[in-house]
Every structure is written in structure tokens, then in C-alpha cells.
Amino acid sequence: MAHKFLEDVAISDIAFSTSAPSLNKLFSECAFALEETMADLKTLRSAKAKSITIEADLPEKLLYSFLSELVFLKDSKGLLFKSAKCRVSESKKGWKLRAQLRGEKINRRRHVLRNDVKAVTMHLFKITKTKRGWKATAVLDI
Amino acid sequence: MPPKELRRISPALWELSPSFKEGMHVPARIYATDKLLAGMDEGVFSQVSNLASMPGIINYAIAMPDAHWGYGSPVGGVAAFDAKEGVISPGLLGFDLNCGMRLLSTNLSFSELKPKLRELVHELFKSIPSGVGAKGFLKLNRSQFEEVMTEGSNWCAENNYAWKEDLFATEDEGKIPGANPENVSKKAIDRGLNHLGTLGSGNHYLEIQVAENSGIFDSSLAKSFGIHGESQIMVMFHCGSRGFGHQIATDYLERFIAAMPKHGMKVNDKELACAPTQSEEGQDYFGAMACAANMAFANRQIILHKVRECFSRVFGKSAEEMEMNQVYDVCHNIAKFEKYKCGGKTRALLVHRKGATRSLGKENELLSPKFQKTGQPVIIGGSMETGSYLLVGTKKAEEEAFGSTCHGSGRTMSRTKARHEVNGSELQKKMAERGILVESASLSGLAEEAGIAYKEISEVIESVEVAGLSRKVVALRPVGNVKG
């Protein structure tokens, strides 16, 4: 499981790619990459827990909605998260994510803050199945 | 490396014919000097040719000299469509709706400012929230926020955050008509409520600048804009509609992607999803976009109010005594209904600008009386190390580029790469040694904005001047900077 920030893609924004053995871990790692873009997560505490459930017809849309929700929670509730335990499941109705998030409210004195992610873009946004599991790329609007 | 199919049209204008890529309906045009063109990233050529493939695009897709790889459209892209028969596309405007620049002049000189520069930069940094988690001082309820959405800068004037003259020196006088709060999601309002009066992060900044005599290219025009040189202190800032505009863009991008099959439309990148302007989706989006644009005008107006307060506290004089007059405010991420000549006939168009500035010449009916004899002031923000420019719009821009020009320096290096190559703390020290004091909400964010990550601003300005899209009026030197 890993994520990597890409150097030569959409240069005014921030692009990352992630890989993981399962969809659950891929979603967790993508959340980690997004939150790490906004703050040094070592300076965050796991003081607040939040559960979210998201549904979509495709795994790609599910991930897009999940990451967009994290951006929304940052602006509307002032929350950043240092971990996300994700459970992705498929049923006849489509795809569902249950995520347990842990983090805290932004503290501008204690947290080392980085970039304010304003949106998850659709540019190059994709999830692919690989021999070793799953891979995703995303470009975040800064 | 630029594609070999590029053909030179004039000294700073190049063209890719529709045969360059399957699906292109019109040529793609790139404004750049030879030097800038040679260094342009390949994303620009790929993305401007995708723009040229948009359904109903008129004449040509345009990339400005500061263009660089964005998402969907390049940053620095311009595309126009018929106002009635054409399409509207959220991705062609960028997510930060009505991101723009504001410039104000003062009667202070650098010798008066110098002993107080550190105090002033700190005061501005404290008073104008920036970076992740920043909240503005205004606590509005939803109904008041709806008034901001529909009234823009007028709301600020009614609530004592604006001088009457500020509105006449703002594009569209700070209010885009057609705003409809019913088309805005609760999520967007939740994100926007706390953001009025905040600067943001990334490339958003507020800068104290100096207008030297040696930086004035047209003294008559400069005087008309309130700039006399003599080490005159100016203030420039760059920001937009913050999380509010981004949420609107996110909401509508998803809706447009879902509606594309219904309208029988295809695009080369999901970010370019579009719908007929007169369709339900198109009309709803325009109403929501206008809300974001008006919020952005109000945001910059409230920041201007805070700037005036900070200067008053530091210098012990009123903003009126310091003649802190707004020179102008421009949008550079927006879609607007404007009329241009196409094939000898005047056509009503919906011009999409993403990282491109309107650049109208003299006597254009869209300009307020104050600018009828001068043309439109065009504010171009450079990197925090290299300086900025005030230009003026031209008739040629109207004739050739749907009244558009560049918007900034344009990046040459990704944020991630810049962060690896530059240490934010060292950069801050080096800039201070060169006389530019910076306070930043994030040192890594500061590193990403280093001058080496940007094109040479002088070369970008040279390109638009040689191409005739705008003319130089004043170059401005940075001395203090507040970074998100």
C-alpha cells in the first residue's frame, strides 16, 4: 500500500497515484494522500471519530464522492482526518462505502498546515485493477 | 517540446490546424514568443486541441502565453460559443469561479512605508485569514449570504465595506446578472458561509508593491489609473470564490457528465463536460455560476476593506487620507455573454475564460464611463519574486481573441517538484535579503510558489504586447507579501 505525489502532471495542482492490495485499502490510502496534501498528519490527533456512508453505481464514482466529501468536511466542519478505515462492498444496487474517519478540528497553532484542497477533479481520475490489487490516480485542485 | 505541426501566424501567434487531432472542429491558437513556446509543457497543446474539439466552438480555441497544463482546459484557455445555440461548460472556467485580481493605489511612498513594512505585512497577515481552515470575520446567516450571491459588491456597499467608486472600478461593477441562489446546493452554502473575506491558499496572495518611475511605460495612461510613480505604494491581491465556487463547480460537473448522453454530446476529457446553454442544466449552471462570481466580487471587496483598515492602523491615517483608491478588479475564471465580430457579423457569444483576463479596448460599451477613453485596466500578477504588471486592453484583443489576454506568469514546474527543490524557510530568508518580506500560512506552500516554478513574467507580457492583446502601462515591484 503506497501513495506517490506526481511531479509532472497538472502542474498548478497536485496529482497523486496510489496502489493497494484491496479496494478497502485503496480508499484509505487515497484519503490519506488527500489529507496529507492539506496538513502534516503527524501533527494531528485522533480526537474525533466520524462515520460516513456513500453509495454510487461505480467504484470510481464512489471514490470521487468520498474524496469530495472529505474536502467538504474540511470547509464546512473544519475537520481533518489522519486515518480512514474503509469498507467497500458491491451489491445488486451498486457500490457502497462505509468509512470510519479519525482526526480533529483544524488548529492553526498546533497543526502544520499545507495546501487548501478546494476540489477533486475528474481530470485523469481513475481506478484500475492490477495484478497486485488496485491503483488510482487523482488531481486535486489547489 | 512544441508539436511540429505548429504554424506561425504572426510573431507571437501560432496555430494547430484541425488535422492535428481527430475531432477538432476549429484550429487551436497559441500566443507566445519563440522562447515561451519552446518551454511550454505538452499538456497545453493536448488540452487546447481538446478545447478545439468542443461542440459548437467558434473560430478557434486559444491558449495564452502563460498557459500551462490544467485539468480539462489548460490554465490560460479561452473558448467562445454562440450565446443561444452553443454550450456552457463548468470545466472551461476552472473550479475557482471568478478567481481574479484587484489593484489599489495609495499616495504613500516607499520611504514612508519602509520603516513600517514588517509591521504592515504582519498586520495584513493577521487580519486577512489565509491557508487551510481560514474563516472570515463576517458571520452571515443563509438569507444574508443569498443577498451576497445576488448582489455581489453592491451588498458590500450597502453594508459599509465599499466606497462607491470601488464598484465603478470593478468588472461588471461587481455584480453578474442572472444569479439564482435556488440553483446552489446546501453543500456549497455550507462551504461558503465562513469564507467571505479570506484569501485562500495555493497561488492566492496579497502583495505590497512599488510603482517606480522606471516601471512606467505609459505615463498618461498610468496617471488616468491613479499611478504617478515616485516609488508609489500599491496593493495587489489574488483570490476567488473559495470553497463556495468549487462546490458549485463540483456539483455541476457531475450533473453535466450525467446529462451529456441526453444532449448527444461527447468531449475528450470529462472535465470538459458541457450542455447547451439554453438547456435546463445550462441555465441552472449559469445561475449558480453568477452566484459564485458575485460571492468572489464580495470576497475581494471585503478583503479591500480589511486592507484599508490595516493601513489605517499602521499609519495612523484614514484610508481616504492615504487615497487608497481601487484601480480595478478583473475576473480571470468566468463565462460571460459578450458580443464580438465573427466573419464580418456581430455575434452574441458566451466567452469562457479560464486563467485569461478580459482585455477590452477604448469605447467598449461594457466599460464604465471612467474607462471609456483609456480602455480596460488589465491586472497581471507575477510570481512573488519577480513582480507584476498593469496593462490596458485593446481593440485587437476584441477582434482576435474574444477580448482576452493572459492572467499571470504561468507555471513551468509542478507544485510537487517545486516543494522538492525549494526550502520554504530558506526562500523566505533569501527574499527578505532582497527586500521582499513574506508571511505565509504554510512554508511548504511558500516553496511551491517560488519564482523558479513560474515562467518569466516579462516574456509573457512581451508576448501579449507583440500580439497586440494588451499594452504595458506599469511594472510593479514586490516588497511585502502575504501568502495563503
XYZ file of C-alpha atoms in Angstrom:
626
model
C 0.000 0.000 0.000
C 1.520 3.341 -1.033
C 0.834 6.737 -2.485
C 3.066 8.944 -4.542
C 2.715 12.620 -5.447
C 3.337 13.049 -9.181
C 5.804 15.691 -10.322
C 4.857 16.468 -13.889
C 1.083 16.302 -14.030
C -1.390 19.233 -13.940
C 1.374 21.486 -12.676
C -0.672 24.147 -10.897
C -2.482 21.495 -8.880
C -1.432 18.347 -7.027
C -1.667 14.885 -8.547
C -1.149 11.588 -6.763
C -1.268 7.901 -7.544
C -1.946 5.133 -5.056
C -1.784 1.368 -5.123
C -3.152 -1.160 -2.660
C -3.941 -4.870 -2.470
C -7.669 -4.261 -1.910
C -10.291 -1.632 -2.655
C -10.696 -1.049 1.093
C -7.038 -0.160 1.443
C -7.005 1.834 -1.792
C -9.770 4.100 -0.475
C -7.935 4.515 2.860
C -4.701 5.393 1.087
C -6.394 7.915 -1.218
C -7.947 9.598 1.828
C -4.526 9.678 3.456
C -2.939 11.271 0.348
C -5.655 13.933 0.200
C -5.406 14.780 3.912
C -1.611 14.782 3.741
C -1.812 17.377 0.979
C -3.560 19.659 3.483
C -1.535 19.018 6.642
C 1.345 17.130 8.189
C -0.761 14.334 9.652
C 1.827 13.650 12.353
C 0.674 16.908 13.972
C -2.964 15.755 14.073
C -4.620 13.836 16.917
C -7.305 11.176 16.550
C -9.590 13.103 18.856
C -12.769 12.940 16.810
C -14.421 10.000 15.077
C -16.818 10.320 12.185
C -18.631 7.661 10.171
C -19.768 8.244 6.649
C -21.635 6.080 4.158
C -21.592 6.758 0.432
C -23.214 4.916 -2.445
C -22.515 5.018 -6.187
C -23.008 2.895 -9.281
C -19.267 2.520 -9.973
C -16.166 2.241 -7.724
C -14.642 5.263 -9.482
C -17.656 7.444 -8.659
C -17.623 6.090 -5.110
C -14.008 7.182 -4.629
C -14.664 10.583 -6.227
C -17.636 11.186 -3.914
C -15.654 10.004 -0.886
C -12.716 12.333 -1.525
C -15.065 15.231 -2.346
C -16.840 14.587 0.976
C -13.519 14.911 2.827
C -12.935 18.294 1.149
C -16.468 19.323 2.134
C -15.917 18.281 5.782
C -12.710 20.356 5.873
C -14.539 23.528 4.789
C -17.930 23.063 6.432
C -16.877 21.487 9.769
C -13.181 22.381 9.862
C -12.231 18.689 10.133
C -9.034 16.992 9.013
C -8.517 13.237 9.343
C -5.371 11.243 9.950
C -6.884 7.825 9.254
C -9.779 6.285 7.381
C -10.859 2.693 7.836
C -12.833 1.878 4.692
C -15.171 -0.961 3.790
C -16.186 -1.079 0.145
C -18.886 -3.526 -0.873
C -20.792 -4.366 -4.033
C -24.410 -5.443 -4.188
C -27.110 -5.623 -6.832
C -27.912 -1.976 -6.091
C -24.353 -0.828 -6.763
C -21.303 0.096 -4.666
C -21.256 1.204 -1.063
C -18.552 2.680 1.174
C -18.639 2.712 4.954
C -15.744 4.767 6.309
C -14.646 5.314 9.897
C -12.653 8.542 9.994
C -10.460 9.717 12.858
C -8.976 13.173 13.187
C -9.759 16.550 14.689
C -10.789 20.144 14.078
C -8.188 22.334 12.412
C -5.980 24.031 14.978
C -3.962 26.687 13.190
C -1.452 26.960 16.055
C -0.770 23.263 16.589
C -1.156 21.766 13.117
C 1.424 22.111 10.376
C -0.884 23.093 7.522
C -0.072 22.790 3.850
C -2.315 23.296 0.809
C -6.010 24.042 0.943
C -7.500 21.399 -1.381
C -10.538 23.003 -2.956
C -11.824 20.207 -5.158
C -11.173 16.742 -6.503
C -11.093 16.998 -10.287
C -12.189 14.421 -12.866
C -9.001 15.034 -14.848
C -7.083 11.718 -15.087
C -9.246 10.408 -12.246
C -9.389 6.635 -12.436
C -9.313 3.334 -10.606
C -7.761 0.328 -12.319
C -7.438 -3.313 -11.337
C -3.837 -4.504 -11.432
C -2.159 -7.902 -10.971
C -1.358 -6.962 -7.382
C -4.621 -5.280 -6.485
C -5.858 -1.803 -7.306
C -4.429 1.503 -8.460
C -5.896 5.040 -8.501
C -4.829 8.453 -9.762
C -6.359 11.808 -8.885
C -5.672 15.503 -9.463
C -6.598 17.843 -6.614
C -7.458 21.464 -7.327
C -5.316 23.753 -5.154
C 8.651 20.218 -26.999
C 6.020 22.000 -29.155
C 4.391 19.808 -31.838
C 5.972 20.046 -35.285
C 2.547 20.749 -36.824
C 2.524 24.266 -35.282
C 2.392 27.018 -37.905
C 3.428 30.610 -37.209
C 0.646 33.143 -37.932
C 2.446 36.258 -36.691
C 5.490 36.957 -34.460
C 3.750 35.820 -31.251
C 0.881 33.730 -32.590
C 0.898 30.049 -33.609
C -1.758 27.715 -34.906
C -2.506 23.999 -34.911
C -4.853 23.093 -37.757
C -7.867 20.826 -37.115
C -5.938 17.940 -38.706
C -3.661 17.903 -35.635
C -6.074 15.728 -33.662
C -9.133 13.740 -34.621
C -12.300 15.528 -33.581
C -11.001 19.107 -33.694
C -13.683 21.377 -35.186
C -11.563 24.545 -35.377
C -7.852 25.412 -35.201
C -6.113 25.838 -31.844
C -4.180 29.090 -31.422
C -1.311 29.694 -29.037
C 0.013 33.162 -28.210
C 3.698 33.035 -27.274
C 7.127 34.340 -28.163
C 9.537 31.743 -29.561
C 11.180 31.481 -26.144
C 7.941 30.829 -24.267
C 6.683 28.414 -26.882
C 9.855 26.330 -26.632
C 9.305 25.898 -22.888
C 5.566 25.290 -22.948
C 4.540 21.981 -21.381
C 2.991 19.362 -23.645
C -0.260 19.454 -21.630
C -1.039 22.847 -23.203
C -1.059 21.509 -26.773
C -3.055 18.445 -25.836
C -5.601 20.416 -23.824
C -6.027 23.354 -26.218
C -6.680 20.864 -29.017
C -9.297 19.225 -26.773
C -10.891 22.668 -26.425
C -10.919 22.926 -30.229
C -12.964 19.694 -30.246
C -15.770 21.147 -28.103
C -19.193 21.067 -29.794
C -20.060 24.393 -31.395
C -16.769 26.170 -30.630
C -16.402 29.345 -32.693
C -13.352 30.446 -34.742
C -10.593 28.790 -32.650
C -9.577 27.595 -29.224
C -6.987 29.866 -27.628
C -4.072 29.312 -25.237
C -2.488 32.423 -23.765
C 1.299 32.787 -23.290
C 1.038 31.949 -19.589
C -0.828 28.727 -20.421
C 0.093 25.537 -18.625
C -1.299 22.088 -18.014
C -4.534 22.327 -16.040
C -7.467 19.947 -15.879
C -9.802 19.857 -18.887
C -8.866 23.216 -20.362
C -5.305 24.463 -19.987
C -4.958 27.239 -17.444
C -4.794 30.188 -19.837
C -7.536 28.885 -22.143
C -10.260 30.823 -23.982
C -13.203 29.394 -25.944
C -16.373 31.037 -27.265
C -19.750 29.582 -28.204
C -22.933 31.019 -29.656
C -25.000 32.554 -26.848
C -28.191 30.799 -27.939
C -27.167 27.713 -29.893
C -23.882 26.946 -28.136
C -22.790 25.182 -24.968
C -21.644 26.124 -21.500
C -19.004 24.082 -19.650
C -18.049 24.333 -15.952
C -14.605 22.850 -16.689
C -13.773 25.671 -19.120
C -13.876 28.191 -16.286
C -11.867 26.374 -13.656
C -13.278 25.420 -10.282
C -12.396 28.705 -8.593
C -15.207 30.680 -10.198
C -14.391 34.361 -10.664
C -10.899 33.985 -9.361
C -9.464 37.402 -10.071
C -7.091 40.252 -9.278
C -7.623 43.560 -7.551
C -5.224 46.514 -7.528
C -5.314 49.651 -5.431
C -3.132 52.728 -5.363
C -2.115 54.915 -2.414
C -0.409 58.283 -2.013
C 2.263 56.717 0.215
C 5.847 56.489 -0.963
C 8.286 53.667 -0.293
C 10.324 55.917 2.037
C 7.218 56.347 4.242
C 6.435 52.643 4.110
C 9.908 51.173 4.642
C 10.167 51.686 8.452
C 6.719 50.145 8.893
C 6.874 47.394 6.280
C 7.358 44.481 8.702
C 4.545 45.730 10.939
C 2.238 46.226 7.946
C 2.894 42.761 6.469
C 2.218 41.203 9.865
C -0.942 43.255 10.350
C -2.246 42.181 6.934
C -1.348 38.540 7.646
C -3.217 38.644 10.969
C -6.276 40.464 9.641
C -6.873 38.685 6.336
C -7.224 34.964 7.043
C -5.397 32.650 4.650
C -4.481 28.988 4.294
C -6.256 25.775 5.343
C -9.149 26.287 7.776
C -9.239 30.083 7.462
C -12.533 31.731 8.467
C -13.593 35.286 7.727
C -14.763 37.785 10.352
C -18.296 38.014 8.917
C -20.907 35.749 10.442
C -23.742 35.745 7.929
C -26.938 33.723 8.040
C -28.160 31.950 4.926
C -30.507 34.713 3.896
C -27.747 37.333 4.136
C -25.430 35.029 2.186
C -28.102 34.753 -0.514
C -28.010 38.540 -0.796
C -24.244 38.339 -1.322
C -24.875 35.758 -4.073
C -27.277 38.010 -5.947
C -25.825 41.453 -5.167
C -22.032 40.901 -5.083
C -20.166 44.145 -4.384
C -23.465 46.042 -4.019
C -24.070 44.097 -0.805
C -20.684 45.315 0.421
C -21.527 48.925 -0.444
C -24.823 48.665 1.433
C -23.017 47.252 4.455
C -20.187 49.830 4.518
C -17.472 47.560 3.157
C -17.058 49.508 -0.093
C -16.589 53.016 -1.394
C -18.994 53.879 -4.171
C -16.047 54.403 -6.554
C -14.824 50.832 -5.944
C -17.826 49.455 -7.805
C -17.187 51.585 -10.912
C -13.649 50.197 -10.923
C -14.785 46.555 -10.851
C -15.590 44.376 -13.861
C -19.391 44.411 -14.298
C -19.460 46.815 -11.345
C -19.126 43.795 -9.056
C -22.386 42.105 -9.940
C -23.076 39.497 -12.634
C -26.773 39.492 -13.525
C -28.757 36.251 -13.573
C -27.623 34.873 -10.204
C -30.123 32.381 -8.822
C -29.495 31.009 -5.293
C -32.091 28.279 -5.920
C -29.537 26.666 -8.229
C -26.915 26.467 -5.483
C -26.636 23.360 -3.263
C -26.775 23.415 0.524
C -23.277 21.925 0.469
C -21.932 24.920 -1.452
C -23.517 27.338 1.011
C -22.141 25.344 3.965
C -18.661 25.657 2.469
C -19.023 29.316 1.578
C -20.554 30.759 4.737
C -17.229 31.086 6.561
C -15.137 32.043 3.578
C -16.068 35.678 2.899
C -13.014 37.860 3.485
C -10.485 35.020 3.246
C -7.580 34.802 0.846
C -7.236 31.024 0.337
C -4.002 29.190 -0.401
C -2.074 27.901 -3.416
C -1.232 30.838 -5.671
C -3.519 33.244 -3.821
C -1.746 36.131 -2.188
C -1.795 39.777 -1.196
C 1.188 41.900 -2.129
C 2.511 45.349 -1.290
C 4.184 46.732 -4.381
C 6.090 49.782 -5.538
C 5.472 51.728 -8.742
C 8.834 53.263 -9.679
C 9.233 55.935 -12.344
C 11.392 53.479 -14.281
C 8.483 50.980 -14.291
C 6.048 53.325 -16.025
C 5.648 52.601 -19.736
C 2.767 54.987 -20.458
C 2.663 57.898 -18.029
C -0.534 59.393 -19.391
C -2.465 56.131 -19.007
C -0.799 55.432 -15.659
C -1.999 58.824 -14.395
C -5.503 58.075 -15.634
C -5.385 54.934 -13.494
C -4.112 56.905 -10.462
C -0.460 55.858 -10.736
C 2.165 58.581 -10.728
C 5.300 56.563 -9.879
C 7.792 58.233 -7.493
C 8.084 54.944 -5.537
C 4.317 54.940 -5.023
C 2.908 52.161 -2.836
C 0.326 49.868 -4.445
C -1.513 46.804 -3.171
C -2.475 43.842 -5.347
C -4.304 40.685 -4.376
C -5.458 37.466 -5.994
C -8.328 35.256 -4.831
C -11.761 33.976 -5.843
C -14.948 32.348 -4.619
C -13.128 29.910 -2.295
C -14.876 26.658 -1.319
C -18.246 28.047 -2.417
C -17.349 28.307 -6.111
C -15.521 24.991 -6.020
C -18.530 23.162 -4.641
C -20.743 24.671 -7.356
C -18.259 23.511 -9.997
C -18.104 20.016 -8.449
C -21.911 19.744 -8.236
C -22.462 20.826 -11.835
C -19.605 18.840 -13.324
C -21.266 15.652 -12.045
C -24.663 16.804 -13.312
C -23.272 17.753 -16.736
C -21.448 14.421 -17.136
C -24.718 12.605 -16.431
C -26.635 14.833 -18.901
C -24.187 14.595 -21.827
C -25.748 11.463 -23.420
C -29.196 13.102 -23.291
C -27.839 16.061 -25.277
C -25.906 13.767 -27.654
C -22.583 15.376 -26.779
C -19.087 13.963 -26.466
C -15.894 15.577 -25.195
C -12.265 14.420 -24.937
C -11.988 14.877 -21.167
C -14.688 14.530 -18.502
C -13.608 17.912 -17.161
C -14.881 19.457 -20.407
C -18.427 18.137 -19.873
C -20.879 20.623 -21.341
C -24.578 21.206 -22.008
C -26.496 23.549 -24.311
C -26.535 26.971 -22.651
C -30.289 27.191 -23.112
C -30.944 23.702 -21.636
C -32.173 23.259 -18.065
C -28.684 22.197 -16.946
C -27.073 25.118 -18.759
C -29.457 27.701 -17.347
C -29.182 26.302 -13.826
C -25.395 26.324 -14.020
C -25.249 29.906 -15.282
C -27.487 30.990 -12.375
C -25.229 29.202 -9.896
C -22.013 30.406 -11.543
C -23.245 34.007 -11.284
C -23.840 33.425 -7.531
C -20.222 32.281 -7.152
C -18.955 35.179 -9.260
C -20.842 37.658 -7.085
C -19.542 35.997 -3.918
C -15.988 36.352 -5.298
C -16.508 40.063 -6.034
C -17.779 40.482 -2.458
C -14.852 38.458 -1.110
C -12.293 40.718 -2.792
C -14.272 43.792 -1.713
C -14.234 42.693 1.938
C -10.503 41.991 1.708
C -10.045 45.503 0.310
C -11.964 46.846 3.310
C -9.610 44.947 5.653
C -6.552 46.223 3.746
C -7.742 49.803 4.249
C -8.260 49.126 7.962
C -4.762 47.634 8.316
C -3.086 50.582 6.575
C -5.075 52.986 8.796
C -3.942 51.223 11.963
C -0.289 51.105 10.917
C -0.002 54.639 9.508
C -2.458 56.357 11.864
C -4.333 57.952 8.963
C -7.658 57.246 7.322
C -7.806 55.268 4.071
C -9.255 58.421 2.454
C -6.230 60.466 3.584
C -3.946 57.837 2.056
C -6.058 57.921 -1.133
C -6.406 54.129 -1.133
C -8.334 54.050 -4.389
C -9.163 50.910 -6.273
C -7.530 50.930 -9.706
C -9.551 47.965 -10.976
C -10.757 44.418 -10.312
C -10.667 41.730 -13.004
C -12.103 38.229 -13.241
C -9.971 35.551 -14.878
C -12.111 32.398 -14.401
C -15.560 33.112 -15.795
C -18.098 32.754 -18.622
C -19.660 35.958 -19.928
C -22.137 36.968 -22.580
C -20.286 39.403 -24.852
C -20.554 40.475 -28.489
C -17.716 40.139 -30.996
C -17.381 40.300 -34.766
C -17.148 36.864 -36.349
C -16.973 36.561 -40.136
C -17.932 40.237 -40.552
C -21.051 39.961 -38.380
C -21.510 40.872 -34.722
C -22.486 37.771 -32.772
C -23.672 37.308 -29.204
C -21.293 34.779 -27.640
C -20.697 33.073 -24.352
C -16.964 33.555 -23.822
C -15.305 31.096 -21.431
C -12.057 32.274 -19.827
C -10.006 30.012 -17.588
C -6.868 31.773 -16.461
C -7.430 34.525 -19.006
C -8.365 38.170 -18.463
C -10.878 40.294 -20.328
C -8.985 42.961 -22.275
C -11.381 45.496 -23.792
C -10.228 48.482 -25.815
C -11.412 52.086 -25.640
C -15.070 52.960 -26.084
C -16.348 49.462 -25.392
C -19.926 49.636 -24.144
C -19.139 47.150 -21.370
C -16.734 49.566 -19.704
C -17.871 52.149 -17.183
C -17.575 55.816 -18.304
C -14.334 56.167 -16.325
C -12.547 53.769 -18.694
C -14.181 54.703 -21.997
C -11.223 56.865 -23.042
C -8.498 54.592 -21.722
C -9.575 51.002 -22.315
C -9.866 48.403 -19.587
C -7.134 48.077 -16.949
C -5.739 44.528 -17.052
C -4.076 43.290 -13.868
C -1.421 40.609 -14.292
C 0.038 39.037 -11.165
C 3.568 37.682 -11.484
C 5.340 35.340 -9.112
C 6.022 36.727 -5.635
C 9.701 37.122 -6.508
C 9.526 38.788 -9.888
C 6.847 41.472 -9.910
C 3.562 42.194 -11.628
C 2.101 44.399 -14.350
C -0.785 46.671 -15.093
C -1.724 46.555 -18.776
C -4.547 48.061 -20.796
C -6.993 46.313 -23.123
C -7.033 46.771 -26.899
C -9.348 46.645 -29.897
C -7.090 43.972 -31.368
C -7.876 41.661 -28.426
C -11.564 42.208 -29.189
C -11.038 41.475 -32.896
C -8.760 38.490 -32.484
C -9.130 36.841 -29.073
C -12.715 37.459 -27.922
C -11.452 40.424 -25.885
C -8.976 38.323 -23.891
C -5.363 38.315 -22.766
C -3.111 36.497 -20.281
C -3.668 36.406 -16.500
C -0.321 35.810 -14.799
C 3.117 34.289 -15.126
C 2.034 30.693 -15.685
C 3.762 27.790 -14.019
C 6.642 25.832 -15.517
C 7.141 23.446 -12.609
C 4.645 21.354 -10.665
C 3.930 22.123 -7.029
C 5.296 18.730 -6.013
C 8.575 19.299 -7.876
C 8.960 22.852 -6.519
C 8.451 21.545 -2.984
C 11.267 19.051 -3.542
C 13.621 21.668 -4.967
C 12.949 24.656 -2.707
C 13.041 25.027 1.065
C 10.276 27.421 2.162
C 12.137 28.753 5.180
C 15.324 29.453 3.184
C 13.285 31.086 0.436
C 11.645 33.383 2.991
C 15.085 34.442 4.284
C 16.530 34.976 0.806
C 13.553 37.080 -0.224
C 13.924 39.203 2.925
C 17.595 39.805 1.995
C 16.362 41.058 -1.379
C 13.871 43.392 0.302
C 10.692 41.294 -0.023
C 9.124 40.422 3.335
C 6.812 37.406 3.263
C 4.471 35.932 5.835
C 2.864 32.637 4.886
C 0.332 30.268 6.404
C 2.428 27.374 5.087
C 6.173 27.149 4.418
C 5.707 24.243 2.011
C 3.060 26.293 0.224
C 5.578 29.140 0.025
C 8.159 26.820 -1.561
C 5.614 25.808 -4.210
C 5.230 29.466 -5.192
C 8.956 30.161 -5.657
C 9.880 32.251 -8.687
C 11.656 29.300 -10.343
C 8.308 27.489 -10.596
C 7.000 30.210 -12.935
C 7.640 31.469 -16.448
C 9.409 34.809 -16.880
C 6.643 37.373 -16.451
C 8.450 39.840 -18.745
C 8.349 37.285 -21.565
C 4.610 36.660 -21.027
C 3.960 40.409 -21.143
C 6.162 40.738 -24.222
C 4.050 38.057 -25.931
C 0.712 39.815 -25.366
C 2.190 43.197 -26.301
C 3.757 41.895 -29.533
C 0.483 40.103 -30.340
C -1.435 43.313 -29.582
C -3.757 41.730 -26.999
C -2.867 44.382 -24.409
C -0.299 47.126 -23.807
C 2.076 47.723 -20.910
C 1.223 50.590 -18.562
C 3.179 49.959 -15.347
C 5.502 47.295 -13.918
C 5.184 46.797 -10.160
C 7.959 45.625 -7.799
C 7.039 43.473 -4.769
C 8.214 44.478 -1.284
C 5.797 42.640 1.001
C 3.707 39.526 0.537
C 1.041 37.635 2.452
C 0.714 34.041 1.190
C -2.028 31.556 1.846
